[in-house]
């Protein structure tokens, strides 16, 4: 069974035209939304997480 699996694997990609063609002409532009400033509540959450990390990293 292993020999037949190995033979199938080796013989399955013999021809070059079976390889995936790379599309270099695709000019897709993705716009990332502008970041929003953090609120005081967000800053407090980040500060608490950072304090917890520093306490446990000792």
PDB file of C-alpha atoms in Angstrom:
ATOM      1  CA  UNK A   1       0.000   0.000   0.000  1.00  0.00           C
ATOM      2  CA  UNK A   2       2.812   2.420   0.851  1.00  0.00           C
ATOM      3  CA  UNK A   3       4.579   1.593  -2.402  1.00  0.00           C
ATOM      4  CA  UNK A   4       1.462   2.343  -4.455  1.00  0.00           C
ATOM      5  CA  UNK A   5       0.962   5.607  -2.580  1.00  0.00           C
ATOM      6  CA  UNK A   6       4.581   6.611  -3.215  1.00  0.00           C
ATOM      7  CA  UNK A   7       4.313   5.710  -6.913  1.00  0.00           C
ATOM      8  CA  UNK A   8       1.118   7.744  -7.252  1.00  0.00           C
ATOM      9  CA  UNK A   9       2.685  10.713  -5.509  1.00  0.00           C
ATOM     10  CA  UNK A  10       5.813  10.665  -7.662  1.00  0.00           C
ATOM     11  CA  UNK A  11       3.983  10.164 -10.950  1.00  0.00           C
ATOM     12  CA  UNK A  12       1.181  12.651 -10.304  1.00  0.00           C
ATOM     13  CA  UNK A  13       3.180  15.812 -11.175  1.00  0.00           C
ATOM     14  CA  UNK A  14       5.358  14.746 -14.083  1.00  0.00           C
ATOM     15  CA  UNK A  15       4.221  17.344 -16.606  1.00  0.00           C
ATOM     16  CA  UNK A  16       5.111  21.015 -16.269  1.00  0.00           C
ATOM     17  CA  UNK A  17       1.703  22.201 -17.471  1.00  0.00           C
ATOM     18  CA  UNK A  18       0.161  20.719 -14.330  1.00  0.00           C
ATOM     19  CA  UNK A  19       1.837  23.390 -12.194  1.00  0.00           C
ATOM     20  CA  UNK A  20      -0.226  26.335 -11.016  1.00  0.00           C
ATOM     21  CA  UNK A  21       0.220  29.449 -13.139  1.00  0.00           C
ATOM     22  CA  UNK A  22       1.226  32.562 -11.223  1.00  0.00           C
ATOM     23  CA  UNK A  23      -0.893  35.573 -12.129  1.00  0.00           C
ATOM     24  CA  UNK A  24       1.416  38.600 -12.033  1.00  0.00           C
ATOM     25  CA  UNK A  25      -0.968  40.966 -13.830  1.00  0.00           C
ATOM     26  CA  UNK A  26      -3.455  41.304 -10.975  1.00  0.00           C
ATOM     27  CA  UNK A  27      -3.394  44.904  -9.747  1.00  0.00           C
ATOM     28  CA  UNK A  28      -5.839  44.698  -6.841  1.00  0.00           C
ATOM     29  CA  UNK A  29      -5.646  47.592  -4.406  1.00  0.00           C
ATOM     30  CA  UNK A  30      -7.098  47.061  -0.960  1.00  0.00           C
ATOM     31  CA  UNK A  31      -7.831  50.106   1.160  1.00  0.00           C
ATOM     32  CA  UNK A  32      -7.397  49.620   4.868  1.00  0.00           C
ATOM     33  CA  UNK A  33      -9.708  51.795   6.964  1.00  0.00           C
ATOM     34  CA  UNK A  34      -8.145  54.708   8.814  1.00  0.00           C
ATOM     35  CA  UNK A  35      -7.371  53.895  12.458  1.00  0.00           C
ATOM     36  CA  UNK A  36      -9.619  55.368  15.097  1.00  0.00           C
ATOM     37  CA  UNK A  37      -8.084  56.960  18.196  1.00  0.00           C
ATOM     38  CA  UNK A  38      -8.339  54.972  21.397  1.00  0.00           C
ATOM     39  CA  UNK A  39     -10.858  56.094  23.988  1.00  0.00           C
ATOM     40  CA  UNK A  40      -9.994  56.509  27.659  1.00  0.00           C
ATOM     41  CA  UNK A  41     -11.735  53.197  28.368  1.00  0.00           C
ATOM     42  CA  UNK A  42      -9.638  51.429  25.694  1.00  0.00           C
ATOM     43  CA  UNK A  43      -6.456  52.955  27.129  1.00  0.00           C
ATOM     44  CA  UNK A  44      -7.409  51.745  30.621  1.00  0.00           C
ATOM     45  CA  UNK A  45      -7.950  48.185  29.344  1.00  0.00           C
ATOM     46  CA  UNK A  46      -4.566  48.193  27.570  1.00  0.00           C
ATOM     47  CA  UNK A  47      -2.819  49.613  30.641  1.00  0.00           C
ATOM     48  CA  UNK A  48      -4.383  46.921  32.842  1.00  0.00           C
ATOM     49  CA  UNK A  49      -3.292  44.173  30.437  1.00  0.00           C
ATOM     50  CA  UNK A  50       0.232  45.586  30.285  1.00  0.00           C
ATOM     51  CA  UNK A  51       0.433  45.784  34.088  1.00  0.00           C
ATOM     52  CA  UNK A  52      -0.770  42.182  34.386  1.00  0.00           C
ATOM     53  CA  UNK A  53       1.790  41.051  31.804  1.00  0.00           C
ATOM     54  CA  UNK A  54       4.651  42.857  33.557  1.00  0.00           C
ATOM     55  CA  UNK A  55       3.610  41.410  36.927  1.00  0.00           C
ATOM     56  CA  UNK A  56       3.520  37.828  35.572  1.00  0.00           C
ATOM     57  CA  UNK A  57       6.674  38.166  33.468  1.00  0.00           C
ATOM     58  CA  UNK A  58       8.922  38.560  36.531  1.00  0.00           C
TER      59      UNK A  58
END
